[in-house]
Amino acid sequence: MPRIRRKRPAHVLEAIEPPGNPDMIVGVVSVTILVELLGVLSGSAVWLLGLLVFLPGTASALCTVRQTRFVSGWTTLVVTLTVLLRGGDSGQWLDRALLVLLTLALGMTSVYACHRRIKREHEMLRLRSTAAAMQRHILHPLPVVTEDILVNGVYEPVQEDRLVGGDIYDVVASPWGTRVLIGDVQGKGLAAVGAAFAVIGAFREAAHREPTLTALVDILDAAVVRHNSYAEQTGDDERFVTALVICVDGGAEAQVVNCGHIQPRLVHDGVVTTPPLDSGIPLGLGELAAEPATVDWFAFPAGSTLLLSTDGLTETRAADGTFYPVDERLTSHLGLSPTELPQALYEDARAFTDNDDQHDDVAVLTVRRSPHR
């Protein structure tokens, strides 16, 4: 999966793990004994049996079909035996018979509901498995290691039941060095995902073919323009994409073209700096640029680390509207390895908001130059 960690305890579409048969039996028998004791103490055992009809419904939400059948049969049997053994006024037999019939009907309904639930869970798991397989072909799993660099990071779409969002990244080991892309599609929704696919596909193909970053960026820009032309025909909104395209080879410097994206941070010898880079026009808006894209160079010595991110990190806000202080928090996490750093910053940013609401896709990457370079 394209991130170090996938923390989804509450919202992942996964099948519910049913309880073991011994635990289920102990629980059902315990509830039955409790209801019978309450009935004896209160003198209204038959009507307290109405509490047992909730057992099959609970089982249908937590247990397997076979377990739900057992709970439904057990509940029906206990209610029936209690009605027969307790006896009572003849005028109450109709009410007692209705209680048995209601218990039987709810038990059958619970078994059917359990069957539908499990069928739906299995369908969603199959869909998620298919989506995960597709994602592995769209976004490379991290970490990625080449002769030049180690790339690691965190990727979290804002809609966490979706595996791919509007933030993108890719790493290609080309004949001219390792090329790294990180980008952010304007807007959200399926149209943003479509533009993301267009950029990733173009980058993955052209990074092996184009010897210069400027030519590569021109192709990415053309891919977004083509995507927008198709979007216009179908009535979708046009998009632009901010992006950083970086090339690291065997030299002591790195090349970069900034297409309106957030500046990278360079960590070297315990010092955080921001390389002075020109900020160009986002992809898809190249025709508006007065001048063509240019390549910047900055020092990237051996053992140093680049931090790349999207605005899902930098525009994280606290409850009082304060933006997440990336440089300050990055400095406080310099003791972490490049592998641990993206996860730590992501979790720190989530804690900074004082809530679990994520309002934008988040991508945080570290690019570590190989020590032998």
mmCIF file of C-alpha atoms in Angstrom, residues 50 66 100-101 108 134 149 259 315 349 368:
data_model
loop_
_atom_site.group_PDB
_atom_site.id
_atom_site.type_symbol
_atom_site.label_atom_id
_atom_site.label_comp_id
_atom_site.label_asym_id
_atom_site.label_seq_id
_atom_site.Cartn_x
_atom_site.Cartn_y
_atom_site.Cartn_z
ATOM 1 C CA GLY A 50 -39.381 -10.142 25.808
ATOM 2 C CA ARG A 66 -24.759 -20.471 11.811
ATOM 3 C CA VAL A 100 -43.681 -17.207 21.017
ATOM 4 C CA LEU A 101 -44.681 -16.327 17.469
ATOM 5 C CA MET A 108 -36.026 -15.855 11.273
ATOM 6 C CA MET A 134 -5.344 -1.284 -8.945
ATOM 7 C CA ILE A 149 17.783 7.757 -3.252
ATOM 8 C CA CYS A 259 5.066 24.066 -11.031
ATOM 9 C CA GLU A 315 -2.675 24.100 5.440
ATOM 10 C CA ALA A 349 -0.529 17.483 12.283
ATOM 11 C CA ARG A 368 17.065 10.491 1.290
#
